[in-house]
Amino acid sequence: MKKFLVFIVLLANSFCQSFACGYSPYGEDVRYCLFKPNYFNYAQYKSFFYNADLWGFDYSRNPEDYKLTVDSNIADWYHYTNKKVSIGAIEDFNFNLSYTDIHSKSDNDFIKYLFQHNKTTAIAYLKMAKNCEMIADAEDVWERNEESNHKNRSELLNKIADVTNKEQDQYFKRKYAFLTIRLAYYSGRNDIIKSVFEANFNKAKKDYLYYWSLFFYTFTKSNPGYMVDVANLMANSPEKSYASYYYFHHDFKIQEALKYAQSKEETANVYAYASVQKVDKNLDYLRAIYANNPKSPILGFLLLREINKIEDWVYTPYYSNYNPSTDFEDFWRINEKVKVTTETLRNRSENDRLYAKEVLDFINTADVSKTQNPIVWEASKINLQFITRNYTECLKNISLFEKAHRSEKIGDEIEKIKALCITANQEKGKAVIKPEIKPIILKYKDDPRFIFALGRELEFRENITDGLALMSLIEETTARSYDSDDVEWRGNRIKTSGNLQEFYRYFDYLDFVYSAKDLQTIVDRIDKGFSTEFQKIIYAKLLKDKDYIKDLLGTKYLRESQLNNALIAFRSLDKKYWDDNYNAWERGEFGDSYVFDQNPFYDFKYTNSFIEHREKYLVTKLAVTEHLIKYTSLANNPKTKDRDYYYFLIANCYYNMSNYGNSWMMRRYSSFSYGSNEVNESYIDEIEYRNKIKAVANYKLACQNAKSDKFKALCLRMMDYVEKNEYSSSKRVNKEFSEFSSDLSGCENLEEYFKARR
């Protein structure tokens, strides 16, 4: 119930976020998984695939998930016809046709076969089975004819019970017995269920009919021994595995169930039943299942489920900086105001790698040849060797696996692990995209999570150019619409910073995390050009965005107060770029939100102009940077006549390049600054950007160089204004120039005061 309530709270929270700061992904949206269970033909356990959204249990019933499996009843009829009738024809009859469709002129190949081969007993049975369906379908959900319905069920139940007793053919006798048991269950006749089951089914022949009948028989039991029956159902009956969980798991107690297990196989089944309920570590139960029944059909699936957990616990925080998908700890930490940092997530991932080593040790001690599905053990071993950074052994086993299992679907995932392993097995500062993994990248370039993980491995090893190229490539290969495979991640420039920003575009990540020096390396690489087709493919997005990246480079230099380098970067862009992206006609990618509708040196938002525009020019990042350098040079020159004027203009510009100014786009790509009430150290200039330190410093210099008290008062007034972000009474003016306090309490006389600087 506690987890259910968490889920509801998070669901409600997600709606709130959609109206506030946007969608914040969690659960399956962030989970990393290389080993999908259906690669190993485990569709019969679909209900128990590791699934974050449903706390480890997938309730969906998508027919596509079961296309590789055949219902036991269908398979039984397929063999009954000596494989002369297709499974499709049998399924068509079973799922789509009715009692009236059973006749000699039927178009269905299954029915045709039975009539042509004079299978009268089979035809009679099928008519009875379909008659049962008709009675069930005729049920009135409003219970208006309950008395009549009950009478029909009772009559049919007596008839089937009689037919079951008289049937001499054991094959059909057991089929009739199952029909009787099922109808007795829906009729509330536990006495008939018990008598028919005990008379027709015993442990000597544990086929699907035995287990299907056992499912209903279990409801008649009152002693704790029934727990062994439900464990046996889960392990041995694909069609009843989920039902055995759904109806009985609440009261299942493993220690009590173990007392009633009568064989090693049943002991293994009890541990397996308990295992599917666990979303935490399950290695002890896996060991117990293996010790009691290494051939258990469900053991391989449970091992794979454990690998999926470990992937989530290790890969999800390592690659995406999100908590594992079933851990909503961040949600509670927000309320507790505890910072979740990159460093804490990394430490968590490293700790879970130790558990991966324990599971790997278990596999190494197991005799894989004795297991029901050796491939899953071999593949899991490879995955765990990569997770535990045993790269040499991992690559050796990949080579052996590829030779032995070329046709296996899991081979695709093994190939991806190979690329990740080769990349990760390189020294920091010397990592490259090795020639042998280039074909793998091209082959799986449409798999965003693999490509992103590979990019991160390069990035972690200080090859940020190729790493960012791969991270950007996912935007070239994924659709615009949201998909569950889309990559979203978090990060900060400083590992110990909390309030991690969320990303789904490489550009935003590049903007938020990397320094100007780092970005300069990427720009230099792009400017060199690319000679190979492979390079052109992986750098396609960066090449397309080259001008925007250079714009970002100049912006980063501005943040770091490297004005001359910012000017070089901005001058590398032609006039068309500025015309397209910083205008009111929305031709560029930024749209109209980046329009410089005011000049940062002369104008303020919500304030009438009080400074004459001496120079008239189209305001762009380039123009502002040129004039900021020019005015700074003039202001700092002792020979300049109007130094106070230029310091004042510089101060205006720095104020307007802040979060409250009209030219915030000089230093940010969104007017909304992440964590609006907190300083976020991941932007290197965040403290200055919010507190307008340079604006205050330059107003102070303007005051020191002012030629009149009136202008000094205005400079003090502006210092208070930028610090408070509101035009109210100025303490500085009241203290030093009280005679001007009244006139400077509003914006009506600003123009006069500015002119008074002379």
Short mmCIF file of N, CA and C in Angstrom, two decimals, residues 276-422:
data_model
loop_
_atom_site.label_atom_id
_atom_site.label_comp_id
_atom_site.label_asym_id
_atom_site.label_seq_id
_atom_site.Cartn_x
_atom_site.Cartn_y
_atom_site.Cartn_z
N VAL A 276 9.65 -13.72 -7.56
CA VAL A 276 9.00 -12.77 -8.46
C VAL A 276 8.36 -11.62 -7.70
N GLN A 277 8.25 -11.76 -6.38
CA GLN A 277 7.69 -10.69 -5.57
C GLN A 277 8.74 -9.69 -5.11
N LYS A 278 10.00 -10.00 -5.35
CA LYS A 278 11.08 -9.16 -4.84
C LYS A 278 11.58 -8.18 -5.90
N VAL A 279 11.62 -6.91 -5.54
CA VAL A 279 12.24 -5.92 -6.42
C VAL A 279 13.59 -5.47 -5.86
N ASP A 280 14.00 -6.11 -4.75
CA ASP A 280 15.33 -5.85 -4.20
C ASP A 280 16.24 -7.03 -4.53
N LYS A 281 17.35 -7.15 -3.85
CA LYS A 281 18.33 -8.20 -4.15
C LYS A 281 17.72 -9.59 -3.90
N ASN A 282 18.03 -10.50 -4.82
CA ASN A 282 17.40 -11.82 -4.77
C ASN A 282 18.41 -12.97 -4.94
N LEU A 283 19.68 -12.66 -4.75
CA LEU A 283 20.72 -13.66 -5.03
C LEU A 283 20.58 -14.91 -4.15
N ASP A 284 20.23 -14.74 -2.89
CA ASP A 284 20.11 -15.90 -2.00
C ASP A 284 19.06 -16.88 -2.51
N TYR A 285 17.94 -16.37 -3.01
CA TYR A 285 16.89 -17.25 -3.53
C TYR A 285 17.34 -17.92 -4.82
N LEU A 286 18.09 -17.20 -5.65
CA LEU A 286 18.61 -17.81 -6.89
C LEU A 286 19.54 -18.98 -6.56
N ARG A 287 20.36 -18.78 -5.57
CA ARG A 287 21.26 -19.87 -5.14
C ARG A 287 20.45 -21.08 -4.68
N ALA A 288 19.37 -20.82 -3.93
CA ALA A 288 18.54 -21.90 -3.41
C ALA A 288 17.84 -22.65 -4.54
N ILE A 289 17.34 -21.92 -5.53
CA ILE A 289 16.68 -22.57 -6.68
C ILE A 289 17.68 -23.45 -7.42
N TYR A 290 18.86 -22.88 -7.68
CA TYR A 290 19.89 -23.64 -8.41
C TYR A 290 20.30 -24.89 -7.63
N ALA A 291 20.46 -24.76 -6.31
CA ALA A 291 20.89 -25.90 -5.49
C ALA A 291 19.87 -27.02 -5.50
N ASN A 292 18.59 -26.66 -5.60
CA ASN A 292 17.53 -27.67 -5.55
C ASN A 292 17.09 -28.17 -6.92
N ASN A 293 17.18 -27.30 -7.94
CA ASN A 293 16.73 -27.73 -9.27
C ASN A 293 17.35 -26.84 -10.34
N PRO A 294 18.60 -27.09 -10.70
CA PRO A 294 19.27 -26.25 -11.70
C PRO A 294 18.57 -26.24 -13.05
N LYS A 295 17.74 -27.25 -13.32
CA LYS A 295 17.00 -27.33 -14.59
C LYS A 295 15.66 -26.58 -14.54
N SER A 296 15.38 -25.93 -13.44
CA SER A 296 14.11 -25.21 -13.30
C SER A 296 13.90 -24.26 -14.48
N PRO A 297 12.76 -24.36 -15.19
CA PRO A 297 12.53 -23.50 -16.35
C PRO A 297 12.50 -22.01 -16.00
N ILE A 298 12.10 -21.68 -14.77
CA ILE A 298 11.96 -20.27 -14.39
C ILE A 298 13.27 -19.68 -13.87
N LEU A 299 14.25 -20.53 -13.57
CA LEU A 299 15.50 -20.04 -12.99
C LEU A 299 16.22 -19.08 -13.92
N GLY A 300 16.31 -19.44 -15.19
CA GLY A 300 16.98 -18.55 -16.15
C GLY A 300 16.30 -17.21 -16.23
N PHE A 301 14.98 -17.21 -16.21
CA PHE A 301 14.24 -15.94 -16.25
C PHE A 301 14.53 -15.11 -15.00
N LEU A 302 14.54 -15.75 -13.83
CA LEU A 302 14.79 -15.01 -12.60
C LEU A 302 16.21 -14.46 -12.55
N LEU A 303 17.17 -15.21 -13.11
CA LEU A 303 18.53 -14.69 -13.22
C LEU A 303 18.52 -13.44 -14.10
N LEU A 304 17.84 -13.53 -15.23
CA LEU A 304 17.76 -12.39 -16.14
C LEU A 304 17.09 -11.20 -15.47
N ARG A 305 16.06 -11.48 -14.68
CA ARG A 305 15.38 -10.40 -13.96
C ARG A 305 16.34 -9.73 -12.98
N GLU A 306 17.21 -10.52 -12.37
CA GLU A 306 18.20 -9.94 -11.45
C GLU A 306 19.20 -9.07 -12.21
N ILE A 307 19.56 -9.50 -13.42
CA ILE A 307 20.46 -8.69 -14.25
C ILE A 307 19.78 -7.38 -14.62
N ASN A 308 18.48 -7.44 -14.94
CA ASN A 308 17.74 -6.21 -15.26
C ASN A 308 17.72 -5.25 -14.08
N LYS A 309 17.61 -5.79 -12.87
CA LYS A 309 17.68 -4.93 -11.68
C LYS A 309 19.04 -4.25 -11.59
N ILE A 310 20.09 -5.07 -11.75
CA ILE A 310 21.45 -4.53 -11.63
C ILE A 310 21.71 -3.49 -12.70
N GLU A 311 21.25 -3.75 -13.93
CA GLU A 311 21.39 -2.75 -14.99
C GLU A 311 20.75 -1.43 -14.57
N ASP A 312 19.58 -1.52 -13.99
CA ASP A 312 18.88 -0.31 -13.54
C ASP A 312 19.65 0.37 -12.42
N TRP A 313 20.10 -0.41 -11.46
CA TRP A 313 20.81 0.16 -10.31
C TRP A 313 22.15 0.76 -10.68
N VAL A 314 22.82 0.20 -11.69
CA VAL A 314 24.15 0.68 -12.07
C VAL A 314 24.08 1.64 -13.26
N TYR A 315 23.49 1.17 -14.37
CA TYR A 315 23.49 1.97 -15.60
C TYR A 315 22.68 3.25 -15.49
N THR A 316 21.49 3.18 -14.86
CA THR A 316 20.62 4.35 -14.84
C THR A 316 21.29 5.55 -14.16
N PRO A 317 21.81 5.41 -12.93
CA PRO A 317 22.50 6.56 -12.35
C PRO A 317 23.82 6.90 -13.04
N TYR A 318 24.51 5.87 -13.53
CA TYR A 318 25.83 6.11 -14.13
C TYR A 318 25.73 6.89 -15.43
N TYR A 319 24.79 6.51 -16.28
CA TYR A 319 24.68 7.17 -17.58
C TYR A 319 23.76 8.39 -17.56
N SER A 320 22.71 8.34 -16.75
CA SER A 320 21.71 9.40 -16.85
C SER A 320 21.64 10.32 -15.64
N ASN A 321 22.33 9.97 -14.55
CA ASN A 321 22.26 10.76 -13.31
C ASN A 321 20.86 10.79 -12.71
N TYR A 322 20.08 9.76 -13.00
CA TYR A 322 18.80 9.58 -12.31
C TYR A 322 18.94 8.43 -11.34
N ASN A 323 18.13 8.47 -10.27
CA ASN A 323 18.07 7.31 -9.39
C ASN A 323 17.53 6.12 -10.17
N PRO A 324 17.82 4.90 -9.76
CA PRO A 324 17.22 3.73 -10.40
C PRO A 324 15.71 3.89 -10.51
N SER A 325 15.14 3.27 -11.52
CA SER A 325 13.76 3.57 -11.91
C SER A 325 12.71 3.24 -10.87
N THR A 326 12.98 2.29 -9.97
CA THR A 326 11.99 1.95 -8.94
C THR A 326 12.25 2.70 -7.65
N ASP A 327 13.19 3.62 -7.67
CA ASP A 327 13.52 4.39 -6.48
C ASP A 327 13.10 5.83 -6.69
N PHE A 328 12.10 6.26 -5.95
CA PHE A 328 11.62 7.63 -6.09
C PHE A 328 12.17 8.51 -4.97
N GLU A 329 13.39 8.20 -4.58
CA GLU A 329 14.01 8.89 -3.46
C GLU A 329 14.11 10.39 -3.70
N ASP A 330 14.36 10.78 -4.94
CA ASP A 330 14.47 12.20 -5.25
C ASP A 330 13.21 12.94 -4.84
N PHE A 331 12.04 12.28 -5.05
CA PHE A 331 10.78 12.93 -4.73
C PHE A 331 10.72 13.30 -3.25
N TRP A 332 11.13 12.35 -2.41
CA TRP A 332 11.08 12.61 -0.97
C TRP A 332 12.18 13.59 -0.58
N ARG A 333 13.32 13.51 -1.24
CA ARG A 333 14.43 14.39 -0.89
C ARG A 333 14.12 15.85 -1.21
N ILE A 334 13.31 16.07 -2.25
CA ILE A 334 12.90 17.43 -2.57
C ILE A 334 12.15 18.02 -1.39
N ASN A 335 11.25 17.21 -0.81
CA ASN A 335 10.48 17.68 0.33
C ASN A 335 11.36 17.89 1.55
N GLU A 336 12.42 17.08 1.66
CA GLU A 336 13.31 17.18 2.81
C GLU A 336 14.43 18.19 2.57
N LYS A 337 14.47 18.76 1.37
CA LYS A 337 15.49 19.74 1.00
C LYS A 337 16.90 19.17 1.13
N VAL A 338 17.05 17.91 0.73
CA VAL A 338 18.36 17.26 0.72
C VAL A 338 18.86 17.20 -0.71
N LYS A 339 20.08 17.60 -0.94
CA LYS A 339 20.61 17.64 -2.30
C LYS A 339 21.00 16.26 -2.80
N VAL A 340 20.53 15.92 -4.00
CA VAL A 340 20.98 14.71 -4.69
C VAL A 340 22.00 15.16 -5.73
N THR A 341 23.24 14.77 -5.56
CA THR A 341 24.31 15.26 -6.42
C THR A 341 24.80 14.18 -7.37
N THR A 342 25.54 14.62 -8.37
CA THR A 342 26.18 13.67 -9.28
C THR A 342 27.09 12.73 -8.50
N GLU A 343 27.78 13.28 -7.53
CA GLU A 343 28.72 12.48 -6.74
C GLU A 343 27.99 11.38 -5.96
N THR A 344 26.85 11.71 -5.34
CA THR A 344 26.12 10.69 -4.57
C THR A 344 25.57 9.61 -5.49
N LEU A 345 25.14 9.99 -6.69
CA LEU A 345 24.62 9.01 -7.65
C LEU A 345 25.73 8.10 -8.15
N ARG A 346 26.91 8.68 -8.38
CA ARG A 346 28.06 7.87 -8.81
C ARG A 346 28.43 6.86 -7.73
N ASN A 347 28.45 7.32 -6.49
CA ASN A 347 28.80 6.42 -5.38
C ASN A 347 27.80 5.29 -5.26
N ARG A 348 26.54 5.62 -5.48
CA ARG A 348 25.51 4.58 -5.41
C ARG A 348 25.73 3.54 -6.50
N SER A 349 26.01 4.01 -7.71
CA SER A 349 26.26 3.10 -8.82
C SER A 349 27.44 2.19 -8.52
N GLU A 350 28.49 2.77 -7.96
CA GLU A 350 29.68 1.97 -7.64
C GLU A 350 29.36 0.92 -6.59
N ASN A 351 28.53 1.26 -5.62
CA ASN A 351 28.17 0.31 -4.58
C ASN A 351 27.39 -0.87 -5.16
N ASP A 352 26.52 -0.59 -6.13
CA ASP A 352 25.73 -1.67 -6.73
C ASP A 352 26.57 -2.52 -7.69
N ARG A 353 27.69 -2.00 -8.15
CA ARG A 353 28.62 -2.83 -8.93
C ARG A 353 29.19 -3.96 -8.06
N LEU A 354 29.29 -3.71 -6.76
CA LEU A 354 29.78 -4.75 -5.85
C LEU A 354 28.80 -5.91 -5.78
N TYR A 355 27.50 -5.58 -5.79
CA TYR A 355 26.50 -6.65 -5.81
C TYR A 355 26.55 -7.40 -7.14
N ALA A 356 26.80 -6.67 -8.22
CA ALA A 356 26.94 -7.33 -9.53
C ALA A 356 28.07 -8.35 -9.48
N LYS A 357 29.12 -8.02 -8.76
CA LYS A 357 30.25 -8.96 -8.62
C LYS A 357 29.81 -10.22 -7.87
N GLU A 358 28.94 -10.08 -6.88
CA GLU A 358 28.44 -11.25 -6.15
C GLU A 358 27.64 -12.16 -7.08
N VAL A 359 26.79 -11.57 -7.91
CA VAL A 359 25.99 -12.37 -8.84
C VAL A 359 26.90 -13.02 -9.87
N LEU A 360 27.92 -12.31 -10.32
CA LEU A 360 28.89 -12.87 -11.27
C LEU A 360 29.62 -14.06 -10.64
N ASP A 361 29.99 -13.94 -9.38
CA ASP A 361 30.66 -15.06 -8.70
C ASP A 361 29.75 -16.28 -8.64
N PHE A 362 28.46 -16.05 -8.43
CA PHE A 362 27.50 -17.15 -8.41
C PHE A 362 27.44 -17.85 -9.77
N ILE A 363 27.40 -17.09 -10.84
CA ILE A 363 27.37 -17.68 -12.18
C ILE A 363 28.65 -18.46 -12.45
N ASN A 364 29.77 -17.92 -12.01
CA ASN A 364 31.05 -18.59 -12.24
C ASN A 364 31.14 -19.93 -11.52
N THR A 365 30.42 -20.07 -10.42
CA THR A 365 30.47 -21.34 -9.67
C THR A 365 29.41 -22.33 -10.15
N ALA A 366 28.47 -21.87 -10.97
CA ALA A 366 27.39 -22.74 -11.44
C ALA A 366 27.85 -23.57 -12.64
N ASP A 367 27.28 -24.76 -12.78
CA ASP A 367 27.51 -25.59 -13.95
C ASP A 367 26.43 -25.22 -14.97
N VAL A 368 26.77 -24.33 -15.87
CA VAL A 368 25.79 -23.78 -16.81
C VAL A 368 25.17 -24.87 -17.67
N SER A 369 25.93 -25.92 -17.95
CA SER A 369 25.42 -26.99 -18.81
C SER A 369 24.24 -27.73 -18.17
N LYS A 370 24.10 -27.62 -16.85
CA LYS A 370 22.99 -28.29 -16.17
C LYS A 370 21.72 -27.44 -16.13
N THR A 371 21.81 -26.20 -16.59
CA THR A 371 20.65 -25.31 -16.55
C THR A 371 19.78 -25.50 -17.78
N GLN A 372 18.53 -25.07 -17.67
CA GLN A 372 17.56 -25.26 -18.74
C GLN A 372 17.86 -24.36 -19.94
N ASN A 373 18.46 -23.19 -19.70
CA ASN A 373 18.73 -22.23 -20.78
C ASN A 373 20.14 -21.66 -20.62
N PRO A 374 21.17 -22.40 -21.02
CA PRO A 374 22.55 -21.97 -20.81
C PRO A 374 22.88 -20.61 -21.42
N ILE A 375 22.21 -20.25 -22.52
CA ILE A 375 22.55 -18.99 -23.20
C ILE A 375 22.35 -17.79 -22.29
N VAL A 376 21.27 -17.81 -21.51
CA VAL A 376 21.01 -16.67 -20.63
C VAL A 376 22.11 -16.54 -19.57
N TRP A 377 22.66 -17.65 -19.13
CA TRP A 377 23.75 -17.62 -18.15
C TRP A 377 25.03 -17.08 -18.79
N GLU A 378 25.32 -17.53 -19.99
CA GLU A 378 26.53 -17.06 -20.68
C GLU A 378 26.44 -15.56 -20.99
N ALA A 379 25.28 -15.14 -21.47
CA ALA A 379 25.09 -13.73 -21.81
C ALA A 379 25.11 -12.86 -20.55
N SER A 380 24.49 -13.33 -19.48
CA SER A 380 24.47 -12.58 -18.23
C SER A 380 25.88 -12.41 -17.68
N LYS A 381 26.68 -13.44 -17.83
CA LYS A 381 28.06 -13.37 -17.37
C LYS A 381 28.81 -12.26 -18.10
N ILE A 382 28.60 -12.14 -19.39
CA ILE A 382 29.25 -11.08 -20.18
C ILE A 382 28.82 -9.71 -19.70
N ASN A 383 27.51 -9.54 -19.50
CA ASN A 383 26.98 -8.26 -19.05
C ASN A 383 27.57 -7.88 -17.69
N LEU A 384 27.60 -8.84 -16.78
CA LEU A 384 28.12 -8.56 -15.44
C LEU A 384 29.62 -8.29 -15.46
N GLN A 385 30.35 -8.94 -16.34
CA GLN A 385 31.78 -8.65 -16.45
C GLN A 385 32.01 -7.22 -16.93
N PHE A 386 31.16 -6.75 -17.82
CA PHE A 386 31.27 -5.34 -18.24
C PHE A 386 30.91 -4.41 -17.08
N ILE A 387 29.81 -4.73 -16.39
CA ILE A 387 29.37 -3.88 -15.27
C ILE A 387 30.44 -3.81 -14.19
N THR A 388 31.13 -4.92 -13.93
CA THR A 388 32.15 -4.95 -12.88
C THR A 388 33.52 -4.52 -13.40
N ARG A 389 33.55 -4.08 -14.65
CA ARG A 389 34.77 -3.54 -15.29
C ARG A 389 35.88 -4.59 -15.46
N ASN A 390 35.48 -5.82 -15.61
CA ASN A 390 36.43 -6.88 -15.94
C ASN A 390 36.48 -6.97 -17.47
N TYR A 391 37.05 -5.94 -18.09
CA TYR A 391 36.96 -5.77 -19.53
C TYR A 391 37.68 -6.87 -20.32
N THR A 392 38.81 -7.30 -19.83
CA THR A 392 39.58 -8.32 -20.57
C THR A 392 38.79 -9.63 -20.69
N GLU A 393 38.28 -10.12 -19.56
CA GLU A 393 37.50 -11.35 -19.58
C GLU A 393 36.19 -11.17 -20.34
N CYS A 394 35.63 -10.00 -20.23
CA CYS A 394 34.38 -9.71 -20.93
C CYS A 394 34.57 -9.84 -22.44
N LEU A 395 35.60 -9.23 -22.97
CA LEU A 395 35.85 -9.28 -24.41
C LEU A 395 36.21 -10.71 -24.86
N LYS A 396 36.92 -11.44 -24.01
CA LYS A 396 37.26 -12.82 -24.34
C LYS A 396 36.00 -13.67 -24.46
N ASN A 397 35.08 -13.51 -23.52
CA ASN A 397 33.84 -14.28 -23.54
C ASN A 397 32.89 -13.83 -24.65
N ILE A 398 32.95 -12.57 -25.00
CA ILE A 398 32.14 -12.09 -26.13
C ILE A 398 32.58 -12.79 -27.40
N SER A 399 33.88 -12.91 -27.58
CA SER A 399 34.41 -13.59 -28.77
C SER A 399 33.91 -15.04 -28.84
N LEU A 400 33.94 -15.73 -27.71
CA LEU A 400 33.47 -17.12 -27.67
C LEU A 400 31.97 -17.19 -27.93
N PHE A 401 31.23 -16.28 -27.34
CA PHE A 401 29.78 -16.26 -27.49
C PHE A 401 29.39 -16.02 -28.94
N GLU A 402 30.05 -15.08 -29.58
CA GLU A 402 29.72 -14.75 -30.98
C GLU A 402 29.95 -15.94 -31.91
N LYS A 403 30.96 -16.72 -31.62
CA LYS A 403 31.23 -17.90 -32.45
C LYS A 403 30.18 -19.00 -32.21
N ALA A 404 29.73 -19.14 -30.98
CA ALA A 404 28.83 -20.24 -30.63
C ALA A 404 27.36 -19.93 -30.90
N HIS A 405 26.99 -18.65 -30.86
CA HIS A 405 25.56 -18.30 -30.94
C HIS A 405 25.32 -17.17 -31.94
N ARG A 406 25.77 -17.36 -33.14
CA ARG A 406 25.64 -16.31 -34.16
C ARG A 406 24.20 -15.95 -34.48
N SER A 407 23.29 -16.92 -34.42
CA SER A 407 21.92 -16.68 -34.84
C SER A 407 21.01 -16.19 -33.72
N GLU A 408 21.52 -16.13 -32.49
CA GLU A 408 20.67 -15.74 -31.37
C GLU A 408 20.40 -14.23 -31.39
N LYS A 409 19.15 -13.88 -31.07
CA LYS A 409 18.76 -12.47 -31.08
C LYS A 409 19.57 -11.66 -30.07
N ILE A 410 19.91 -12.27 -28.94
CA ILE A 410 20.67 -11.57 -27.92
C ILE A 410 22.04 -11.16 -28.44
N GLY A 411 22.44 -11.73 -29.56
CA GLY A 411 23.73 -11.36 -30.16
C GLY A 411 23.84 -9.87 -30.43
N ASP A 412 22.71 -9.22 -30.75
CA ASP A 412 22.72 -7.78 -30.99
C ASP A 412 23.15 -7.03 -29.73
N GLU A 413 22.60 -7.45 -28.59
CA GLU A 413 22.95 -6.77 -27.34
C GLU A 413 24.38 -7.08 -26.92
N ILE A 414 24.82 -8.29 -27.19
CA ILE A 414 26.21 -8.64 -26.90
C ILE A 414 27.15 -7.76 -27.71
N GLU A 415 26.76 -7.51 -28.96
CA GLU A 415 27.58 -6.66 -29.82
C GLU A 415 27.66 -5.23 -29.27
N LYS A 416 26.56 -4.75 -28.71
CA LYS A 416 26.56 -3.41 -28.11
C LYS A 416 27.46 -3.37 -26.87
N ILE A 417 27.39 -4.42 -26.06
CA ILE A 417 28.26 -4.48 -24.89
C ILE A 417 29.72 -4.51 -25.32
N LYS A 418 29.98 -5.19 -26.41
CA LYS A 418 31.34 -5.24 -26.96
C LYS A 418 31.84 -3.83 -27.27
N ALA A 419 31.02 -3.03 -27.92
CA ALA A 419 31.41 -1.65 -28.26
C ALA A 419 31.63 -0.83 -26.99
N LEU A 420 30.74 -0.98 -26.02
CA LEU A 420 30.88 -0.25 -24.77
C LEU A 420 32.13 -0.68 -24.02
N CYS A 421 32.39 -1.98 -24.04
CA CYS A 421 33.54 -2.53 -23.32
C CYS A 421 34.86 -2.04 -23.93
N ILE A 422 34.95 -2.10 -25.25
CA ILE A 422 36.16 -1.63 -25.93
C ILE A 422 36.41 -0.15 -25.65
#
